[in-house]
mmCIF file of C-alpha atoms and ligand atoms in Angstrom:
data_model
loop_
_atom_site.group_PDB
_atom_site.id
_atom_site.type_symbol
_atom_site.label_atom_id
_atom_site.label_comp_id
_atom_site.label_asym_id
_atom_site.label_seq_id
_atom_site.Cartn_x
_atom_site.Cartn_y
_atom_site.Cartn_z
ATOM 1 C CA MET A 1 -0.140 0.017 -0.108
ATOM 2 C CA PRO A 2 1.367 3.273 -0.715
ATOM 3 C CA LEU A 3 1.567 5.117 2.043
ATOM 4 C CA PHE A 4 1.310 8.386 0.747
ATOM 5 C CA THR A 5 0.688 10.181 -2.970
ATOM 6 C CA SER A 6 2.041 13.699 -3.874
ATOM 7 C CA ASN A 7 -0.921 15.933 -5.897
ATOM 8 C CA SER A 8 0.723 15.611 -9.284
ATOM 9 C CA ASN A 9 -0.398 11.900 -8.638
ATOM 10 C CA MET A 10 2.126 10.538 -11.004
ATOM 11 C CA THR A 11 4.786 9.521 -8.106
ATOM 12 C CA THR A 12 3.856 7.448 -5.060
ATOM 13 C CA ILE A 13 5.960 6.733 -2.033
ATOM 14 C CA GLY A 14 5.941 3.507 -0.343
ATOM 15 C CA THR A 15 8.055 0.074 1.240
ATOM 16 C CA ASP A 16 7.444 -2.339 -1.677
ATOM 17 C CA ILE A 17 10.424 -4.062 -2.997
ATOM 18 C CA SER A 18 9.490 -6.408 -5.811
ATOM 19 C CA HIS A 19 7.606 -3.050 -7.134
ATOM 20 C CA ALA A 20 10.769 -1.113 -7.230
ATOM 21 C CA ILE A 21 12.502 -4.265 -8.781
ATOM 22 C CA ALA A 22 9.800 -4.457 -11.316
ATOM 23 C CA LEU A 23 10.195 -1.003 -12.840
ATOM 24 C CA LEU A 24 13.767 -0.543 -12.904
ATOM 25 C CA GLN A 25 13.745 -4.110 -15.348
ATOM 26 C CA GLN A 26 11.473 -2.185 -17.324
ATOM 27 C CA GLY A 27 13.744 0.366 -17.536
ATOM 28 C CA LYS A 28 11.885 3.075 -15.120
ATOM 29 C CA LEU A 29 13.521 4.937 -12.810
ATOM 30 C CA VAL A 30 12.539 4.593 -9.153
ATOM 31 C CA ALA A 31 14.484 6.758 -5.881
ATOM 32 C CA ILE A 32 15.716 4.759 -3.479
ATOM 33 C CA PRO A 33 17.228 4.900 -0.076
ATOM 34 C CA THR A 34 20.831 4.646 0.625
ATOM 35 C CA GLU A 35 22.261 5.615 3.767
ATOM 36 C CA THR A 36 24.484 7.712 2.532
ATOM 37 C CA VAL A 37 21.236 10.158 0.236
ATOM 38 C CA TYR A 38 18.205 9.180 -1.842
ATOM 39 C CA GLY A 39 19.819 8.148 -5.158
ATOM 40 C CA LEU A 40 17.176 8.142 -8.281
ATOM 41 C CA ALA A 41 18.561 4.919 -9.798
ATOM 42 C CA GLY A 42 18.132 3.315 -13.400
ATOM 43 C CA ASN A 43 19.439 0.557 -15.859
ATOM 44 C CA ALA A 44 22.971 1.996 -16.029
ATOM 45 C CA LEU A 45 24.040 -0.523 -19.053
ATOM 46 C CA ASP A 46 20.633 0.918 -20.790
ATOM 47 C CA GLU A 47 21.451 4.538 -22.564
ATOM 48 C CA ALA A 48 17.969 5.449 -22.814
ATOM 49 C CA THR A 49 17.150 4.898 -18.818
ATOM 50 C CA VAL A 50 20.689 6.592 -18.324
ATOM 51 C CA SER A 51 19.549 9.402 -20.130
ATOM 52 C CA SER A 52 16.751 9.841 -18.541
ATOM 53 C CA ILE A 53 18.199 10.001 -15.108
ATOM 54 C CA PHE A 54 19.541 13.571 -15.894
ATOM 55 C CA GLU A 55 17.212 14.453 -17.907
ATOM 56 C CA ALA A 56 14.834 14.188 -14.014
ATOM 57 C CA LYS A 57 17.510 15.992 -12.617
ATOM 58 C CA ASN A 58 18.121 18.404 -15.636
ATOM 59 C CA ARG A 59 21.649 17.517 -14.892
ATOM 60 C CA PRO A 60 24.827 18.770 -17.867
ATOM 61 C CA THR A 61 25.757 14.913 -19.586
ATOM 62 C CA PHE A 62 28.879 16.278 -18.549
ATOM 63 C CA ASP A 63 28.378 15.412 -14.794
ATOM 64 C CA PRO A 64 29.148 11.286 -15.129
ATOM 65 C CA LEU A 65 27.144 9.177 -12.234
ATOM 66 C CA ILE A 66 28.458 6.433 -9.922
ATOM 67 C CA ILE A 67 26.755 3.115 -10.855
ATOM 68 C CA HIS A 68 25.760 0.818 -7.708
ATOM 69 C CA ILE A 69 26.922 -2.803 -7.205
ATOM 70 C CA ALA A 70 25.705 -5.534 -4.428
ATOM 71 C CA ASP A 71 28.349 -7.283 -3.846
ATOM 72 C CA TRP A 72 32.171 -5.105 -4.333
ATOM 73 C CA ARG A 73 33.396 -9.125 -5.422
ATOM 74 C CA HIS A 74 31.570 -8.861 -8.849
ATOM 75 C CA ALA A 75 33.566 -5.541 -9.403
ATOM 76 C CA ALA A 76 36.043 -7.138 -11.525
ATOM 77 C CA ARG A 77 32.718 -7.297 -13.946
ATOM 78 C CA TRP A 78 32.992 -3.908 -14.565
ATOM 79 C CA VAL A 79 36.206 -2.636 -14.092
ATOM 80 C CA GLN A 80 39.833 -3.216 -15.759
ATOM 81 C CA ALA A 81 41.768 -2.927 -12.763
ATOM 82 C CA ILE A 82 41.806 -2.838 -9.206
ATOM 83 C CA PRO A 83 45.231 -1.163 -7.644
ATOM 84 C CA GLU A 84 46.132 -2.957 -4.242
ATOM 85 C CA LYS A 85 44.611 0.522 -2.065
ATOM 86 C CA ALA A 86 41.082 0.212 -3.628
ATOM 87 C CA GLU A 87 41.225 -3.251 -2.797
ATOM 88 C CA ALA A 88 42.062 -2.599 0.584
ATOM 89 C CA LEU A 89 40.094 0.409 0.681
ATOM 90 C CA ALA A 90 36.400 -1.542 -0.236
ATOM 91 C CA LYS A 91 37.691 -4.826 2.683
ATOM 92 C CA ALA A 92 37.519 -1.811 5.178
ATOM 93 C CA PHE A 93 35.092 -0.083 4.099
ATOM 94 C CA LEU A 94 32.526 -1.476 2.069
ATOM 95 C CA PRO A 95 28.948 -2.071 2.142
ATOM 96 C CA GLY A 96 29.806 1.711 3.330
ATOM 97 C CA PRO A 97 29.626 5.333 1.881
ATOM 98 C CA LEU A 98 32.991 4.863 -0.364
ATOM 99 C CA THR A 99 32.940 5.215 -4.035
ATOM 100 C CA LEU A 100 36.377 4.005 -6.247
ATOM 101 C CA LEU A 101 37.055 5.586 -9.293
ATOM 102 C CA LEU A 102 38.314 2.919 -11.676
ATOM 103 C CA PRO A 103 39.483 2.442 -14.942
ATOM 104 C CA LYS A 104 35.897 1.172 -16.690
ATOM 105 C CA ARG A 105 35.431 -1.672 -18.851
ATOM 106 C CA PRO A 106 33.755 -1.255 -22.465
ATOM 107 C CA ILE A 107 29.903 -2.705 -20.775
ATOM 108 C CA ILE A 108 29.803 1.172 -19.467
ATOM 109 C CA PRO A 109 28.029 2.991 -21.887
ATOM 110 C CA ASP A 110 30.127 6.636 -21.871
ATOM 111 C CA LEU A 111 27.308 8.316 -21.510
ATOM 112 C CA VAL A 112 27.847 7.136 -17.583
ATOM 113 C CA THR A 113 31.672 8.039 -16.763
ATOM 114 C CA ALA A 114 31.160 11.257 -19.001
ATOM 115 C CA GLY A 115 33.299 9.937 -21.778
ATOM 116 C CA SER A 116 36.292 9.005 -19.099
ATOM 117 C CA PRO A 117 37.345 6.192 -19.104
ATOM 118 C CA PHE A 118 36.873 5.741 -15.348
ATOM 119 C CA VAL A 119 34.050 4.758 -13.793
ATOM 120 C CA ALA A 120 32.737 5.489 -10.030
ATOM 121 C CA ILE A 121 31.546 2.883 -8.495
ATOM 122 C CA ARG A 122 30.358 2.354 -5.168
ATOM 123 C CA VAL A 123 28.583 -0.607 -2.485
ATOM 124 C CA PRO A 124 25.811 0.714 -0.821
ATOM 125 C CA ALA A 125 24.694 -0.552 2.081
ATOM 126 C CA HIS A 126 21.294 0.200 3.427
ATOM 127 C CA PRO A 127 18.883 -3.089 3.276
ATOM 128 C CA MET A 128 16.639 -2.206 0.750
ATOM 129 C CA ALA A 129 19.333 -0.708 -2.126
ATOM 130 C CA ARG A 130 21.212 -4.144 -1.523
ATOM 131 C CA LYS A 131 17.903 -6.178 -1.455
ATOM 132 C CA ILE A 132 17.247 -4.076 -4.942
ATOM 133 C CA LEU A 133 20.923 -4.586 -6.329
ATOM 134 C CA GLU A 134 21.284 -8.191 -5.382
ATOM 135 C CA ALA A 135 18.091 -9.001 -7.515
ATOM 136 C CA LEU A 136 18.996 -7.296 -11.055
ATOM 137 C CA ASP A 137 21.776 -8.410 -12.893
ATOM 138 C CA PHE A 138 22.356 -4.953 -14.176
ATOM 139 C CA PRO A 139 24.007 -2.455 -11.484
ATOM 140 C CA LEU A 140 22.255 1.125 -11.278
ATOM 141 C CA ALA A 141 23.351 4.163 -11.949
ATOM 142 C CA ALA A 142 22.125 6.544 -8.961
ATOM 143 C CA PRO A 143 22.949 10.333 -8.586
ATOM 144 C CA SER A 144 21.216 11.975 -6.030
ATOM 145 C CA ALA A 145 17.585 12.064 -6.168
ATOM 146 C CA ASN A 146 17.933 16.148 -6.572
ATOM 147 C CA PRO A 147 17.511 18.716 -9.148
ATOM 148 C CA PHE A 148 20.660 19.357 -10.263
ATOM 149 C CA GLY A 149 22.856 22.132 -7.335
ATOM 150 C CA TYR A 150 20.202 21.769 -4.811
ATOM 151 C CA ILE A 151 20.687 19.728 -1.662
ATOM 152 C CA SER A 152 20.259 16.523 -1.419
ATOM 153 C CA PRO A 153 17.385 14.715 -0.700
ATOM 154 C CA THR A 154 17.767 12.169 2.913
ATOM 155 C CA THR A 155 14.151 11.431 3.184
ATOM 156 C CA ALA A 156 11.826 10.066 0.539
ATOM 157 C CA GLU A 157 9.685 13.274 1.252
ATOM 158 C CA HIS A 158 12.719 15.682 -0.240
ATOM 159 C CA VAL A 159 12.366 13.514 -3.129
ATOM 160 C CA ALA A 160 8.612 13.818 -3.778
ATOM 161 C CA GLN A 161 8.716 17.219 -3.245
ATOM 162 C CA GLN A 162 11.396 17.461 -6.043
ATOM 163 C CA LEU A 163 11.045 15.312 -8.365
ATOM 164 C CA GLY A 164 7.581 13.925 -7.606
ATOM 165 C CA GLU A 165 6.447 14.728 -11.060
ATOM 166 C CA LYS A 166 9.319 13.182 -13.296
ATOM 167 C CA ILE A 167 9.559 9.700 -11.065
ATOM 168 C CA PRO A 168 6.770 6.830 -11.000
ATOM 169 C CA TYR A 169 8.383 5.717 -7.359
ATOM 170 C CA ILE A 170 10.173 6.738 -4.421
ATOM 171 C CA LEU A 171 11.235 3.749 -2.080
ATOM 172 C CA ASP A 172 10.951 4.795 1.610
ATOM 173 C CA GLY A 173 13.545 3.788 3.675
ATOM 174 C CA GLY A 174 13.447 6.428 6.445
ATOM 175 C CA PRO A 175 15.824 9.077 6.947
ATOM 176 C CA CYS A 176 19.458 8.513 5.981
ATOM 177 C CA GLN A 177 22.152 7.171 8.074
ATOM 178 C CA ILE A 178 24.821 9.132 7.099
ATOM 179 C CA GLY A 179 23.142 12.137 5.747
ATOM 180 C CA LEU A 180 26.629 13.182 3.026
ATOM 181 C CA GLU A 181 27.322 11.732 0.088
ATOM 182 C CA SER A 182 29.534 9.059 -0.342
ATOM 183 C CA THR A 183 33.168 10.168 -0.090
ATOM 184 C CA ILE A 184 34.900 9.777 -3.665
ATOM 185 C CA VAL A 185 38.690 8.100 -4.328
ATOM 186 C CA GLY A 186 40.594 7.852 -7.138
ATOM 187 C CA PHE A 187 43.783 6.826 -8.218
ATOM 188 C CA GLU A 188 46.606 8.686 -10.004
ATOM 189 C CA SER A 189 49.167 6.843 -11.054
ATOM 190 C CA GLU A 190 47.942 4.505 -8.051
ATOM 191 C CA ALA A 191 48.115 7.398 -5.756
ATOM 192 C CA PRO A 192 44.874 7.951 -3.801
ATOM 193 C CA VAL A 193 43.259 10.994 -4.188
ATOM 194 C CA VAL A 194 40.201 12.178 -2.588
ATOM 195 C CA PHE A 195 38.072 12.963 -5.025
ATOM 196 C CA ARG A 196 35.025 14.067 -3.531
ATOM 197 C CA LYS A 197 35.151 14.779 0.757
ATOM 198 C CA GLY A 198 31.824 12.089 2.149
ATOM 199 C CA GLY A 199 30.536 9.802 4.417
ATOM 200 C CA ILE A 200 33.991 7.845 5.291
ATOM 201 C CA PRO A 201 36.609 10.606 6.847
ATOM 202 C CA ILE A 202 39.785 10.952 5.360
ATOM 203 C CA GLU A 203 41.101 10.524 8.284
ATOM 204 C CA ALA A 204 39.452 6.522 8.418
ATOM 205 C CA ILE A 205 41.017 6.104 5.047
ATOM 206 C CA GLU A 206 44.582 7.320 5.537
ATOM 207 C CA GLN A 207 44.883 4.932 8.525
ATOM 208 C CA ILE A 208 43.960 2.062 5.636
ATOM 209 C CA ILE A 209 46.662 3.193 2.933
ATOM 210 C CA GLY A 210 48.289 6.817 4.251
ATOM 211 C CA PRO A 211 48.235 9.718 3.135
ATOM 212 C CA VAL A 212 46.187 11.618 0.084
ATOM 213 C CA THR A 213 46.009 13.506 -1.341
ATOM 214 C CA VAL A 214 42.468 15.700 -1.407
ATOM 215 C CA GLN A 215 41.637 17.660 -4.397
ATOM 216 C CA GLU A 216 39.924 21.059 -3.921
ATOM 217 C CA HIS A 217 37.708 22.474 -7.068
ATOM 218 C CA SER A 218 36.167 25.027 -8.174
ATOM 219 C CA SER A 219 33.421 26.618 -10.277
ATOM 220 C CA SER A 220 36.359 27.361 -12.329
ATOM 221 C CA ASN A 221 37.678 23.469 -12.141
ATOM 222 C CA PRO A 222 35.185 21.375 -12.710
ATOM 223 C CA THR A 223 37.220 17.872 -13.258
ATOM 224 C CA ALA A 224 35.157 16.164 -10.953
ATOM 225 C CA PRO A 225 31.952 17.943 -12.572
ATOM 226 C CA GLY A 226 29.490 17.993 -9.559
ATOM 227 C CA MET A 227 31.842 19.763 -8.036
ATOM 228 C CA LEU A 228 30.879 22.495 -8.911
ATOM 229 C CA LEU A 229 32.003 25.298 -6.401
ATOM 230 C CA SER A 230 27.851 26.376 -6.076
ATOM 231 C CA HIS A 231 26.126 23.142 -5.025
ATOM 232 C CA TYR A 232 24.787 21.515 -2.502
ATOM 233 C CA ALA A 233 22.637 24.963 -2.573
ATOM 234 C CA PRO A 234 19.559 26.241 -1.020
ATOM 235 C CA GLY A 235 17.640 29.232 -2.322
ATOM 236 C CA THR A 236 17.816 31.671 0.221
ATOM 237 C CA PRO A 237 21.557 33.452 1.095
ATOM 238 C CA LEU A 238 23.599 32.028 2.740
ATOM 239 C CA VAL A 239 26.431 33.168 5.206
ATOM 240 C CA LEU A 240 28.989 31.569 6.792
ATOM 241 C CA GLY A 241 30.332 32.654 10.101
ATOM 242 C CA ASN A 242 30.385 34.118 13.844
ATOM 243 C CA LEU A 243 26.603 33.509 14.573
ATOM 244 C CA LYS A 244 26.731 36.605 17.312
ATOM 245 C CA GLU A 245 28.364 38.399 14.735
ATOM 246 C CA LEU A 246 26.557 38.068 11.598
ATOM 247 C CA ALA A 247 23.473 39.224 13.739
ATOM 248 C CA LEU A 248 25.336 42.474 14.405
ATOM 249 C CA LYS A 249 26.240 42.568 10.622
ATOM 250 C CA HIS A 250 22.911 41.833 9.197
ATOM 251 C CA SER A 251 20.446 43.389 11.955
ATOM 252 C CA GLY A 252 16.827 43.752 10.421
ATOM 253 C CA LEU A 253 16.766 40.782 8.585
ATOM 254 C CA LYS A 254 14.771 37.939 8.658
ATOM 255 C CA VAL A 255 17.085 35.650 9.049
ATOM 256 C CA GLY A 256 17.335 31.635 10.101
ATOM 257 C CA VAL A 257 20.174 29.931 12.021
ATOM 258 C CA LEU A 258 22.473 26.377 11.352
ATOM 259 C CA ALA A 259 24.342 25.984 14.148
ATOM 260 C CA PHE A 260 26.555 23.565 15.532
ATOM 261 C CA ARG A 261 25.517 23.503 18.650
ATOM 262 C CA GLU A 262 23.835 25.560 20.466
ATOM 263 C CA PRO A 263 21.541 28.012 19.285
ATOM 264 C CA LEU A 264 21.882 32.058 18.665
ATOM 265 C CA PRO A 265 20.940 33.631 21.852
ATOM 266 C CA GLY A 266 17.251 36.066 21.147
ATOM 267 C CA LEU A 267 16.001 34.269 17.698
ATOM 268 C CA PRO A 268 12.752 32.572 17.709
ATOM 269 C CA PRO A 269 13.703 28.811 18.049
ATOM 270 C CA ASP A 270 11.659 27.691 15.045
ATOM 271 C CA ARG A 271 13.829 29.097 12.975
ATOM 272 C CA GLN A 272 17.222 27.534 13.849
ATOM 273 C CA ILE A 273 18.555 24.338 13.560
ATOM 274 C CA VAL A 274 21.216 22.670 16.084
ATOM 275 C CA LEU A 275 22.444 20.409 13.724
ATOM 276 C CA SER A 276 24.034 17.999 17.392
ATOM 277 C CA ALA A 277 23.754 19.963 20.727
ATOM 278 C CA LYS A 278 25.913 16.922 21.979
ATOM 279 C CA GLY A 279 28.717 17.978 19.228
ATOM 280 C CA ASP A 280 28.737 15.311 17.779
ATOM 281 C CA PHE A 281 29.979 15.205 13.496
ATOM 282 C CA ALA A 282 27.878 12.239 12.964
ATOM 283 C CA GLU A 283 25.124 13.002 14.586
ATOM 284 C CA ALA A 284 25.873 16.467 12.624
ATOM 285 C CA ALA A 285 25.704 14.979 8.919
ATOM 286 C CA GLN A 286 22.380 13.773 9.878
ATOM 287 C CA HIS A 287 20.753 16.714 10.143
ATOM 288 C CA LEU A 288 22.547 18.629 8.123
ATOM 289 C CA PHE A 289 20.390 18.275 3.969
ATOM 290 C CA ALA A 290 17.305 18.001 6.300
ATOM 291 C CA GLY A 291 18.065 21.569 8.299
ATOM 292 C CA LEU A 292 19.109 23.871 5.106
ATOM 293 C CA ARG A 293 16.051 22.658 3.357
ATOM 294 C CA TYR A 294 13.698 23.292 6.508
ATOM 295 C CA LEU A 295 15.112 26.619 6.808
ATOM 296 C CA ASP A 296 14.905 27.048 2.967
ATOM 297 C CA GLY A 297 10.880 26.689 3.139
ATOM 298 C CA LEU A 298 10.724 29.254 5.944
ATOM 299 C CA ASP A 299 10.307 32.500 2.851
ATOM 300 C CA LEU A 300 13.997 33.657 5.163
ATOM 301 C CA ASP A 301 16.335 37.382 4.021
ATOM 302 C CA LEU A 302 19.354 35.512 4.898
ATOM 303 C CA ILE A 303 20.550 31.866 6.304
ATOM 304 C CA PHE A 304 23.663 32.180 8.994
ATOM 305 C CA ALA A 305 26.015 28.842 9.814
ATOM 306 C CA GLU A 306 28.345 28.272 11.248
ATOM 307 C CA LEU A 307 31.437 25.739 10.597
ATOM 308 C CA LEU A 308 32.048 22.180 12.378
ATOM 309 C CA PRO A 309 35.609 22.381 13.657
ATOM 310 C CA GLU A 310 37.823 21.133 10.541
ATOM 311 C CA ALA A 311 38.088 17.470 11.253
ATOM 312 C CA ARG A 312 36.948 13.908 10.239
ATOM 313 C CA LEU A 313 33.035 14.016 9.601
ATOM 314 C CA GLY A 314 33.350 18.593 9.616
ATOM 315 C CA ARG A 315 35.690 18.704 6.824
ATOM 316 C CA ALA A 316 32.908 16.823 4.333
ATOM 317 C CA ILE A 317 30.051 18.970 6.428
ATOM 318 C CA ASN A 318 31.994 22.887 5.476
ATOM 319 C CA ASP A 319 32.596 21.546 2.403
ATOM 320 C CA ARG A 320 28.521 20.850 1.660
ATOM 321 C CA LEU A 321 28.141 24.971 3.494
ATOM 322 C CA ARG A 322 30.884 26.400 2.051
ATOM 323 C CA ARG A 323 29.438 24.729 -1.748
ATOM 324 C CA ALA A 324 25.617 26.078 -0.221
ATOM 325 C CA ALA A 325 27.327 29.786 0.780
ATOM 326 C CA ALA A 326 29.002 30.230 -2.293
ATOM 327 C CA LYS A 327 27.680 33.350 -5.252
ATOM 328 C CA ARG A 328 25.502 31.919 -7.509
HETATM 329 O O1 TXA B 401 26.421 8.689 -1.855
HETATM 330 C C1 TXA B 401 26.278 8.790 -2.254
HETATM 331 O O2 TXA B 401 27.611 8.732 -3.220
HETATM 332 C C2 TXA B 401 25.269 9.693 -3.557
HETATM 333 C C3 TXA B 401 24.159 7.985 -3.768
HETATM 334 C C4 TXA B 401 22.473 8.175 -4.348
HETATM 335 O O3 TXA B 401 24.727 6.889 -3.388
HETATM 336 N N1 TXA B 401 24.646 9.715 -5.096
HETATM 337 C C5 TXA B 401 25.666 10.833 -5.218
HETATM 338 O O4 TXA B 401 25.822 10.794 -7.095
HETATM 339 O O5 TXA B 401 26.162 11.044 -4.582
HETATM 340 P P1 TXA B 401 25.821 12.162 -7.736
HETATM 341 O O6 TXA B 401 25.614 11.243 -8.903
HETATM 342 O O7 TXA B 401 25.520 13.390 -7.097
HETATM 343 O O8 TXA B 401 27.446 12.566 -7.037
HETATM 344 C C6 TXA B 401 28.302 11.719 -8.042
HETATM 345 C C7 TXA B 401 29.738 12.685 -8.418
HETATM 346 C C8 TXA B 401 30.086 12.860 -9.554
HETATM 347 O O9 TXA B 401 29.029 15.180 -9.365
HETATM 348 C C9 TXA B 401 30.958 12.929 -10.314
HETATM 349 O O10 TXA B 401 31.405 14.292 -9.091
HETATM 350 C C10 TXA B 401 31.645 12.228 -8.880
HETATM 351 O O11 TXA B 401 30.422 11.516 -8.779
HETATM 352 N N2 TXA B 401 31.609 11.025 -10.433
HETATM 353 C C11 TXA B 401 31.408 10.446 -10.775
HETATM 354 N N3 TXA B 401 31.866 9.553 -12.025
HETATM 355 C C12 TXA B 401 32.267 9.808 -12.581
HETATM 356 C C13 TXA B 401 33.978 9.758 -13.510
HETATM 357 N N4 TXA B 401 33.465 8.778 -13.399
HETATM 358 N N5 TXA B 401 34.949 10.578 -12.550
HETATM 359 C C14 TXA B 401 35.340 11.774 -11.395
HETATM 360 N N6 TXA B 401 33.871 12.128 -11.057
HETATM 361 C C15 TXA B 401 33.150 11.006 -11.091
HETATM 362 MG MG1 MG B 402 24.646 14.805 -6.213
#
């Protein structure tokens, strides 16, 4: 039974895994839960389906898609070579919020990788995603299920709000446990490079394979497309800084606050999101995107946000906040 039907009558939110599998086998798109964020999934081997993913998201085709598989042991079906360090990371973190960028086999359409000889491959940990992938004989291409450039969805309702008219079914797996996209690691002549900070902290990666290079991207250097500077952006302008100083500087405006541990005194609580009162990075990550969406829905002039300490998941959270604050 559908739990919720959107106004458009186009999409259904439900928990019917067999229905999701049947739609995917027919080449249709289904929004699926993963432990990081919800994905907009379709058959990665079918060009028409992959095209419809780009279209539904309004995503430029120069921004490649991650493929999702059920089991890392089958990775060699899709990639040509697996460096030792990639294998070590896979062993340590998969299934989980890590994506590996590896040389693709020809069976992966060029459309998926935007013409690159490398494919991004991930093994999600969410039990519903795993069940679906185990039932299919093709990998799923799945970008985050949001319109291009907007905040990633961490609940089924978030997906329905923005893509509801474009997809037949949204599988509801509850709120995402991690709340940040996967960490993307690639290799440049065997040397590991982090292309996107995400759900696996860099410190944890370095514990397994030693020092890594972190590639910081800007809008003028979109080599890992999707890491355009202005990304994960709410519609309401967002500024970063010390909350009390921001309040002094921008008095007279209708503002909201995204705080790490403590709210800004004097501002109504319903205009404030505290990411984690106990200062826990994982909890902060879980609440980040939903908090930004909530504030973005309040019709504010400005959102104030403060950065977290620059360590572990704080680095990935700060990366999203900086992009959200980037001028468009
Ligand atoms: O956690 C996640 O990774 C989520 C869930 C749904 O799995 N997916 C996700 O996909 O965040 P998306 O499309 O929103 O971001 C994928 C990013 C691209 O924007 C690009 O930066 C990078 O992954 N990427 C994918 N394939 C690539 C390739 N062949 N070469 C370089 N970068 C690639
Ligand atoms: Mg995305």
